[in-house]
Amino acid sequence: MSVIYDLEHITTYQYRKPVTFGEHRAIFLPSGGVGGRIFSYALETNIPSEVRWMMDTLSNNVALIKFSEAASELRVTYRVRGEHFGWRPITDFPLDPRAEAVPVQYTPDEWLDLSAFMRPHAADPDGSVAAWAKAFVAGDQDTTLDVLQRMMDTIGSTLTYQAREAEGTQSPGETLRLGSGTCRDYAWLMIEALRRLGFACRFVSGYLYDEALDGGEVGMVGSGATHAWLQVYLPGAGWRAYDPTNRLTGGYDLVRVAIARHPGQVLPLSGSWFGEPQDYLGMEVSVSLRKLATLPEFED
């Protein structure tokens, strides 16, 4: 099964008086390949701009925007029409024997390719993240999938979800200490904990398709907004998605836009402006992901 969808993502910045803008980076275009395809896309701004596209070091699509006029409001609108194929749950993908227990045994070639995603990025000055991670492997009979599922379930059941539009991601230690966070914070905590257990993990930004939205309801946490989750590299299964916010492993709900070593690399929109600090009045984000059609799955 695949889904044809329309995506609209509008970010609006308000200022007390006209300010000038430096270059902005927009990362909104979903990745193609086996996960889906793009039929059309557009990037619009309310003031004159010049857009240049590039592909970053991790092959994410990045739009660089240069503005030529000052304004008291900046509005950037992304529109995408695409098809999302999704993934079957991870239980449909058997693991290689060397991936069935923790720590996973990566080959030398895999180590070379995955090393950037295996090294912890965030500081853990009090050792709280490492200690929290090790608690999930206290028993020597646990399989890799048991550990991953239990960690994801623990995050989803013991932490309190608190949405916020402000940019930035809490440190994993801060998320544990506060007992709350956003989808970005949940994913980052799980990534850094798993890296301390020897897993290769990467941060994923994108969108969450929630069928309930088509009926005017919200069924999953984080739907109707940008979303974040993680992927873990498991020999035999490859990069598999884990969404601790909704306790999802793959499926047809996650529309991937970009991957990164850490969350700061894939902000949906970032840039600079020049004026007095008190001129900034705030930011508003509106995201709509709407299903247009569902197509049947073809059998081999």
mmCIF file of C-alpha atoms in Angstrom:
data_model
loop_
_atom_site.group_PDB
_atom_site.id
_atom_site.type_symbol
_atom_site.label_atom_id
_atom_site.label_comp_id
_atom_site.label_asym_id
_atom_site.label_seq_id
_atom_site.Cartn_x
_atom_site.Cartn_y
_atom_site.Cartn_z
ATOM 1 C CA MET A 1 0.000 0.000 0.000
ATOM 2 C CA SER A 2 1.146 3.541 -0.706
ATOM 3 C CA VAL A 3 -0.335 6.966 0.014
ATOM 4 C CA ILE A 4 -0.555 10.005 -2.286
ATOM 5 C CA TYR A 5 -0.325 13.111 -0.110
ATOM 6 C CA ASP A 6 -0.226 16.898 -0.170
ATOM 7 C CA LEU A 7 2.058 18.642 2.310
ATOM 8 C CA GLU A 8 1.995 22.337 3.192
ATOM 9 C CA HIS A 9 4.409 23.797 5.753
ATOM 10 C CA ILE A 10 4.228 27.535 6.534
ATOM 11 C CA THR A 11 6.642 29.333 8.860
ATOM 12 C CA THR A 12 5.927 32.973 9.724
ATOM 13 C CA TYR A 13 8.235 35.344 11.638
ATOM 14 C CA GLN A 14 6.896 38.678 12.974
ATOM 15 C CA TYR A 15 8.941 41.792 13.813
ATOM 16 C CA ARG A 16 8.035 45.125 15.380
ATOM 17 C CA LYS A 17 9.501 47.010 12.413
ATOM 18 C CA PRO A 18 11.218 46.052 9.127
ATOM 19 C CA VAL A 19 14.450 44.096 9.552
ATOM 20 C CA THR A 20 16.894 42.683 7.024
ATOM 21 C CA PHE A 21 17.586 38.982 6.560
ATOM 22 C CA GLY A 22 20.689 36.896 6.038
ATOM 23 C CA GLU A 23 20.726 33.658 4.099
ATOM 24 C CA HIS A 24 18.270 30.995 5.279
ATOM 25 C CA ARG A 25 18.460 27.193 4.936
ATOM 26 C CA ALA A 26 15.277 25.228 4.322
ATOM 27 C CA ILE A 27 15.143 21.444 4.654
ATOM 28 C CA PHE A 28 11.664 20.251 3.762
ATOM 29 C CA LEU A 29 11.803 18.092 0.639
ATOM 30 C CA PRO A 30 11.153 14.396 1.496
ATOM 31 C CA SER A 31 13.797 11.894 0.485
ATOM 32 C CA GLY A 32 13.033 9.762 -2.547
ATOM 33 C CA GLY A 33 14.254 6.253 -3.203
ATOM 34 C CA VAL A 34 12.524 3.141 -1.933
ATOM 35 C CA GLY A 35 10.511 5.125 0.640
ATOM 36 C CA GLY A 36 8.585 7.252 -1.841
ATOM 37 C CA ARG A 37 8.732 9.680 -4.719
ATOM 38 C CA ILE A 38 7.999 13.367 -5.303
ATOM 39 C CA PHE A 39 5.590 14.550 -8.002
ATOM 40 C CA SER A 40 5.976 18.299 -7.479
ATOM 41 C CA TYR A 41 7.279 20.807 -4.946
ATOM 42 C CA ALA A 42 7.507 24.553 -4.465
ATOM 43 C CA LEU A 43 9.074 27.047 -2.096
ATOM 44 C CA GLU A 44 7.463 30.487 -1.819
ATOM 45 C CA THR A 45 8.347 33.583 0.220
ATOM 46 C CA ASN A 46 6.283 36.716 0.841
ATOM 47 C CA ILE A 47 9.193 39.003 -0.056
ATOM 48 C CA PRO A 48 11.483 38.782 -3.098
ATOM 49 C CA SER A 49 14.073 36.026 -2.783
ATOM 50 C CA GLU A 50 16.517 33.903 -4.717
ATOM 51 C CA VAL A 51 16.581 30.146 -4.089
ATOM 52 C CA ARG A 52 19.519 27.846 -4.755
ATOM 53 C CA TRP A 53 19.405 24.103 -4.183
ATOM 54 C CA MET A 54 22.220 21.912 -2.923
ATOM 55 C CA MET A 55 22.751 18.448 -1.456
ATOM 56 C CA ASP A 56 24.567 18.348 1.888
ATOM 57 C CA THR A 57 27.165 15.860 3.138
ATOM 58 C CA LEU A 58 24.457 13.339 4.059
ATOM 59 C CA SER A 59 22.600 13.739 0.732
ATOM 60 C CA ASN A 60 19.752 15.773 2.233
ATOM 61 C CA ASN A 61 18.048 18.288 -0.075
ATOM 62 C CA VAL A 62 18.733 21.837 1.135
ATOM 63 C CA ALA A 63 17.297 25.092 -0.256
ATOM 64 C CA LEU A 64 19.425 28.204 0.317
ATOM 65 C CA ILE A 65 17.316 31.383 0.329
ATOM 66 C CA LYS A 66 18.652 34.925 -0.129
ATOM 67 C CA PHE A 67 16.303 37.852 0.533
ATOM 68 C CA SER A 68 16.623 41.223 -1.178
ATOM 69 C CA GLU A 69 14.216 43.372 0.864
ATOM 70 C CA ALA A 70 13.618 44.298 4.494
ATOM 71 C CA ALA A 71 10.241 43.397 6.026
ATOM 72 C CA SER A 72 8.350 43.231 9.307
ATOM 73 C CA GLU A 73 7.004 39.789 8.398
ATOM 74 C CA LEU A 74 8.817 36.856 6.819
ATOM 75 C CA ARG A 75 6.728 33.956 5.594
ATOM 76 C CA VAL A 76 8.226 30.855 3.992
ATOM 77 C CA THR A 77 5.861 28.266 2.499
ATOM 78 C CA TYR A 78 6.788 24.762 1.336
ATOM 79 C CA ARG A 79 4.395 22.680 -0.734
ATOM 80 C CA VAL A 80 4.971 19.077 -1.756
ATOM 81 C CA ARG A 81 2.877 16.466 -3.533
ATOM 82 C CA GLY A 82 4.282 12.965 -3.315
ATOM 83 C CA GLU A 83 3.756 9.272 -2.842
ATOM 84 C CA HIS A 84 4.838 7.543 0.359
ATOM 85 C CA PHE A 85 5.450 3.796 0.248
ATOM 86 C CA GLY A 86 6.248 3.308 3.914
ATOM 87 C CA TRP A 87 7.849 0.253 5.494
ATOM 88 C CA ARG A 88 6.570 -2.965 6.952
ATOM 89 C CA PRO A 89 7.209 -3.409 10.691
ATOM 90 C CA ILE A 90 10.704 -4.490 11.645
ATOM 91 C CA THR A 91 9.575 -8.009 12.609
ATOM 92 C CA ASP A 92 9.241 -8.719 8.878
ATOM 93 C CA PHE A 93 13.021 -8.290 8.488
ATOM 94 C CA PRO A 94 15.112 -11.082 10.047
ATOM 95 C CA LEU A 95 18.434 -10.015 11.550
ATOM 96 C CA ASP A 96 21.822 -11.502 10.815
ATOM 97 C CA PRO A 97 22.950 -13.736 13.719
ATOM 98 C CA ARG A 98 25.653 -11.161 14.612
ATOM 99 C CA ALA A 99 22.911 -8.581 15.201
ATOM 100 C CA GLU A 100 20.684 -10.651 17.471
ATOM 101 C CA ALA A 101 22.474 -9.814 20.737
ATOM 102 C CA VAL A 102 23.908 -6.634 22.276
ATOM 103 C CA PRO A 103 26.460 -5.422 21.376
ATOM 104 C CA VAL A 104 25.806 -5.800 17.667
ATOM 105 C CA GLN A 105 28.850 -7.076 15.767
ATOM 106 C CA TYR A 106 29.531 -4.774 12.812
ATOM 107 C CA THR A 107 31.971 -5.799 10.077
ATOM 108 C CA PRO A 108 35.117 -3.687 9.453
ATOM 109 C CA ASP A 109 33.470 -2.101 6.410
ATOM 110 C CA GLU A 110 30.348 -1.305 8.423
ATOM 111 C CA TRP A 111 32.463 0.206 11.197
ATOM 112 C CA LEU A 112 34.165 2.465 8.688
ATOM 113 C CA ASP A 113 30.874 3.596 7.153
ATOM 114 C CA LEU A 114 28.975 3.906 10.433
ATOM 115 C CA SER A 115 31.598 5.358 12.778
ATOM 116 C CA ALA A 116 30.169 8.900 12.656
ATOM 117 C CA PHE A 117 26.805 7.531 13.784
ATOM 118 C CA MET A 118 28.270 5.382 16.560
ATOM 119 C CA ARG A 119 30.225 8.021 18.496
ATOM 120 C CA PRO A 120 28.183 9.803 21.205
ATOM 121 C CA HIS A 121 27.773 13.481 20.344
ATOM 122 C CA ALA A 122 26.217 14.965 23.478
ATOM 123 C CA ALA A 123 28.148 15.359 26.726
ATOM 124 C CA ASP A 124 27.131 13.213 29.698
ATOM 125 C CA PRO A 125 28.999 14.905 32.571
ATOM 126 C CA ASP A 126 27.244 13.039 35.389
ATOM 127 C CA GLY A 127 27.022 9.697 33.580
ATOM 128 C CA SER A 128 23.222 9.653 33.857
ATOM 129 C CA VAL A 129 22.630 8.809 30.197
ATOM 130 C CA ALA A 130 25.172 5.979 30.216
ATOM 131 C CA ALA A 131 23.700 4.562 33.421
ATOM 132 C CA TRP A 132 20.164 4.790 32.038
ATOM 133 C CA ALA A 133 21.256 2.996 28.854
ATOM 134 C CA LYS A 134 23.062 0.195 30.685
ATOM 135 C CA ALA A 135 19.934 -0.600 32.693
ATOM 136 C CA PHE A 136 18.378 -1.989 29.507
ATOM 137 C CA VAL A 137 21.104 -4.622 29.096
ATOM 138 C CA ALA A 138 21.330 -5.744 32.725
ATOM 139 C CA GLY A 139 19.983 -9.176 31.759
ATOM 140 C CA ASP A 140 22.263 -11.309 29.563
ATOM 141 C CA GLN A 141 19.374 -13.074 27.802
ATOM 142 C CA ASP A 142 17.869 -9.999 26.138
ATOM 143 C CA THR A 143 17.900 -9.899 22.335
ATOM 144 C CA THR A 144 18.674 -6.750 20.356
ATOM 145 C CA LEU A 145 15.026 -6.273 19.419
ATOM 146 C CA ASP A 146 13.980 -6.726 23.070
ATOM 147 C CA VAL A 147 16.364 -3.966 24.162
ATOM 148 C CA LEU A 148 15.265 -1.574 21.415
ATOM 149 C CA GLN A 149 11.570 -2.181 22.060
ATOM 150 C CA ARG A 150 11.912 -1.820 25.830
ATOM 151 C CA MET A 151 13.884 1.421 25.561
ATOM 152 C CA MET A 152 11.369 2.886 23.131
ATOM 153 C CA ASP A 153 8.433 1.836 25.334
ATOM 154 C CA THR A 154 10.108 3.258 28.453
ATOM 155 C CA ILE A 155 10.591 6.666 26.833
ATOM 156 C CA GLY A 156 7.003 6.739 25.600
ATOM 157 C CA SER A 157 5.483 5.614 28.902
ATOM 158 C CA THR A 158 7.621 7.369 31.536
ATOM 159 C CA LEU A 159 8.266 10.786 29.959
ATOM 160 C CA THR A 160 5.692 13.531 29.428
ATOM 161 C CA TYR A 161 5.362 14.961 25.916
ATOM 162 C CA GLN A 162 5.481 18.772 25.820
ATOM 163 C CA ALA A 163 5.285 20.446 22.407
ATOM 164 C CA ARG A 164 7.243 23.635 21.786
ATOM 165 C CA GLU A 165 7.959 25.632 18.638
ATOM 166 C CA ALA A 166 11.248 27.090 19.842
ATOM 167 C CA GLU A 167 14.282 25.812 17.966
ATOM 168 C CA GLY A 168 16.799 23.609 19.670
ATOM 169 C CA THR A 169 16.872 20.209 21.335
ATOM 170 C CA GLN A 170 17.374 19.385 24.989
ATOM 171 C CA SER A 171 20.443 17.410 25.965
ATOM 172 C CA PRO A 172 19.646 13.758 26.757
ATOM 173 C CA GLY A 173 20.614 14.334 30.391
ATOM 174 C CA GLU A 174 18.221 17.280 30.612
ATOM 175 C CA THR A 175 15.368 15.218 29.165
ATOM 176 C CA LEU A 176 15.950 12.526 31.792
ATOM 177 C CA ARG A 177 16.179 15.112 34.567
ATOM 178 C CA LEU A 178 13.018 16.978 33.494
ATOM 179 C CA GLY A 179 11.081 13.839 32.632
ATOM 180 C CA SER A 180 9.595 15.588 29.617
ATOM 181 C CA GLY A 181 10.352 16.772 26.106
ATOM 182 C CA THR A 182 9.319 16.906 22.467
ATOM 183 C CA CYS A 183 9.685 14.289 19.759
ATOM 184 C CA ARG A 184 13.150 15.735 19.024
ATOM 185 C CA ASP A 185 14.179 15.308 22.662
ATOM 186 C CA TYR A 186 12.808 11.746 22.811
ATOM 187 C CA ALA A 187 14.639 10.712 19.646
ATOM 188 C CA TRP A 188 17.891 12.368 20.746
ATOM 189 C CA LEU A 189 17.791 10.650 24.144
ATOM 190 C CA MET A 190 17.297 7.233 22.540
ATOM 191 C CA ILE A 191 20.031 7.862 19.960
ATOM 192 C CA GLU A 192 22.639 8.888 22.514
ATOM 193 C CA ALA A 193 21.692 6.042 24.863
ATOM 194 C CA LEU A 194 21.944 3.450 22.071
ATOM 195 C CA ARG A 195 25.287 4.856 20.888
ATOM 196 C CA ARG A 196 26.620 4.188 24.379
ATOM 197 C CA LEU A 197 25.581 0.555 23.894
ATOM 198 C CA GLY A 198 27.458 0.299 20.582
ATOM 199 C CA PHE A 199 24.601 0.867 18.133
ATOM 200 C CA ALA A 200 24.892 3.024 15.008
ATOM 201 C CA CYS A 201 22.009 5.523 15.128
ATOM 202 C CA ARG A 202 21.006 8.606 13.192
ATOM 203 C CA PHE A 203 18.504 11.402 13.801
ATOM 204 C CA VAL A 204 15.634 11.687 11.320
ATOM 205 C CA SER A 205 13.431 14.715 10.685
ATOM 206 C CA GLY A 206 10.242 14.651 8.663
ATOM 207 C CA TYR A 207 6.506 14.455 9.036
ATOM 208 C CA LEU A 208 4.036 12.120 10.694
ATOM 209 C CA TYR A 209 1.040 11.109 8.631
ATOM 210 C CA ASP A 210 -1.945 10.529 10.895
ATOM 211 C CA GLU A 211 -5.040 9.151 9.180
ATOM 212 C CA ALA A 212 -7.173 10.598 11.980
ATOM 213 C CA LEU A 213 -6.338 14.102 10.712
ATOM 214 C CA ASP A 214 -8.322 13.398 7.545
ATOM 215 C CA GLY A 215 -11.386 13.147 9.770
ATOM 216 C CA GLY A 216 -10.582 16.269 11.749
ATOM 217 C CA GLU A 217 -9.096 14.416 14.731
ATOM 218 C CA VAL A 218 -5.601 13.835 16.084
ATOM 219 C CA GLY A 219 -4.732 10.255 16.923
ATOM 220 C CA MET A 220 -0.930 10.295 17.288
ATOM 221 C CA VAL A 221 1.439 12.606 19.154
ATOM 222 C CA GLY A 222 3.296 14.979 16.868
ATOM 223 C CA SER A 223 0.964 14.734 13.895
ATOM 224 C CA GLY A 224 0.072 17.949 12.125
ATOM 225 C CA ALA A 225 3.605 19.246 12.703
ATOM 226 C CA THR A 226 7.199 18.470 11.873
ATOM 227 C CA HIS A 227 8.279 15.249 13.525
ATOM 228 C CA ALA A 228 11.498 13.534 14.585
ATOM 229 C CA TRP A 229 12.510 9.941 15.196
ATOM 230 C CA LEU A 230 15.614 7.792 14.774
ATOM 231 C CA GLN A 231 17.020 4.989 12.683
ATOM 232 C CA VAL A 232 19.194 2.172 13.998
ATOM 233 C CA TYR A 233 21.471 0.168 11.700
ATOM 234 C CA LEU A 234 20.887 -3.569 12.219
ATOM 235 C CA PRO A 235 22.811 -6.026 10.023
ATOM 236 C CA GLY A 236 20.317 -8.031 8.007
ATOM 237 C CA ALA A 237 17.611 -5.378 8.359
ATOM 238 C CA GLY A 238 19.548 -2.191 7.502
ATOM 239 C CA TRP A 239 18.423 1.206 8.761
ATOM 240 C CA ARG A 240 15.199 0.662 10.701
ATOM 241 C CA ALA A 241 12.986 3.433 12.099
ATOM 242 C CA TYR A 242 12.051 3.790 15.758
ATOM 243 C CA ASP A 243 9.663 6.539 16.885
ATOM 244 C CA PRO A 244 9.673 6.634 20.710
ATOM 245 C CA THR A 245 7.018 9.369 20.757
ATOM 246 C CA ASN A 246 4.388 7.046 19.276
ATOM 247 C CA ARG A 247 6.166 3.705 19.788
ATOM 248 C CA LEU A 248 6.295 3.028 16.067
ATOM 249 C CA THR A 249 8.787 0.774 14.282
ATOM 250 C CA GLY A 250 8.564 1.599 10.602
ATOM 251 C CA GLY A 251 5.106 1.447 9.110
ATOM 252 C CA TYR A 252 3.415 3.843 6.728
ATOM 253 C CA ASP A 253 3.202 6.809 9.082
ATOM 254 C CA LEU A 254 6.701 8.331 8.918
ATOM 255 C CA VAL A 255 7.612 10.536 5.936
ATOM 256 C CA ARG A 256 11.382 11.042 6.029
ATOM 257 C CA VAL A 257 12.863 14.386 4.980
ATOM 258 C CA ALA A 258 16.459 14.321 6.234
ATOM 259 C CA ILE A 259 18.968 12.368 8.308
ATOM 260 C CA ALA A 260 21.722 13.692 10.551
ATOM 261 C CA ARG A 261 24.325 12.869 13.178
ATOM 262 C CA HIS A 262 22.642 15.353 15.527
ATOM 263 C CA PRO A 263 19.406 17.424 15.477
ATOM 264 C CA GLY A 264 21.066 20.779 14.794
ATOM 265 C CA GLN A 265 22.003 19.665 11.278
ATOM 266 C CA VAL A 266 18.431 19.356 10.000
ATOM 267 C CA LEU A 267 16.364 22.290 11.246
ATOM 268 C CA PRO A 268 13.374 22.773 8.881
ATOM 269 C CA LEU A 269 14.214 26.481 8.541
ATOM 270 C CA SER A 270 17.170 28.405 9.926
ATOM 271 C CA GLY A 271 18.890 31.694 9.195
ATOM 272 C CA SER A 272 19.752 35.150 10.499
ATOM 273 C CA TRP A 273 18.163 38.575 10.688
ATOM 274 C CA PHE A 274 19.549 42.011 11.541
ATOM 275 C CA GLY A 275 17.819 44.458 13.858
ATOM 276 C CA GLU A 276 17.318 45.175 17.557
ATOM 277 C CA PRO A 277 16.647 42.130 19.770
ATOM 278 C CA GLN A 278 13.366 43.639 20.964
ATOM 279 C CA ASP A 279 12.114 43.840 17.367
ATOM 280 C CA TYR A 280 11.462 40.086 17.275
ATOM 281 C CA LEU A 281 7.826 39.304 18.120
ATOM 282 C CA GLY A 282 7.660 35.565 17.558
ATOM 283 C CA MET A 283 7.280 32.652 15.175
ATOM 284 C CA GLU A 284 4.278 30.625 14.064
ATOM 285 C CA VAL A 285 4.365 27.269 12.272
ATOM 286 C CA SER A 286 1.487 25.618 10.425
ATOM 287 C CA VAL A 287 1.783 22.115 8.925
ATOM 288 C CA SER A 288 -0.826 20.239 6.925
ATOM 289 C CA LEU A 289 -0.281 16.692 5.635
ATOM 290 C CA ARG A 290 -3.346 15.474 3.749
ATOM 291 C CA LYS A 291 -3.976 12.121 2.095
ATOM 292 C CA LEU A 292 -5.304 12.342 -1.461
ATOM 293 C CA ALA A 293 -5.495 8.640 -2.319
ATOM 294 C CA THR A 294 -4.429 5.171 -1.201
ATOM 295 C CA LEU A 295 -2.971 2.813 -3.773
ATOM 296 C CA PRO A 296 -2.889 -0.997 -3.458
ATOM 297 C CA GLU A 297 0.332 -2.886 -2.904
ATOM 298 C CA PHE A 298 1.663 -4.940 -5.780
ATOM 299 C CA GLU A 299 2.642 -8.548 -5.187
ATOM 300 C CA ASP A 300 5.816 -10.036 -6.649
#
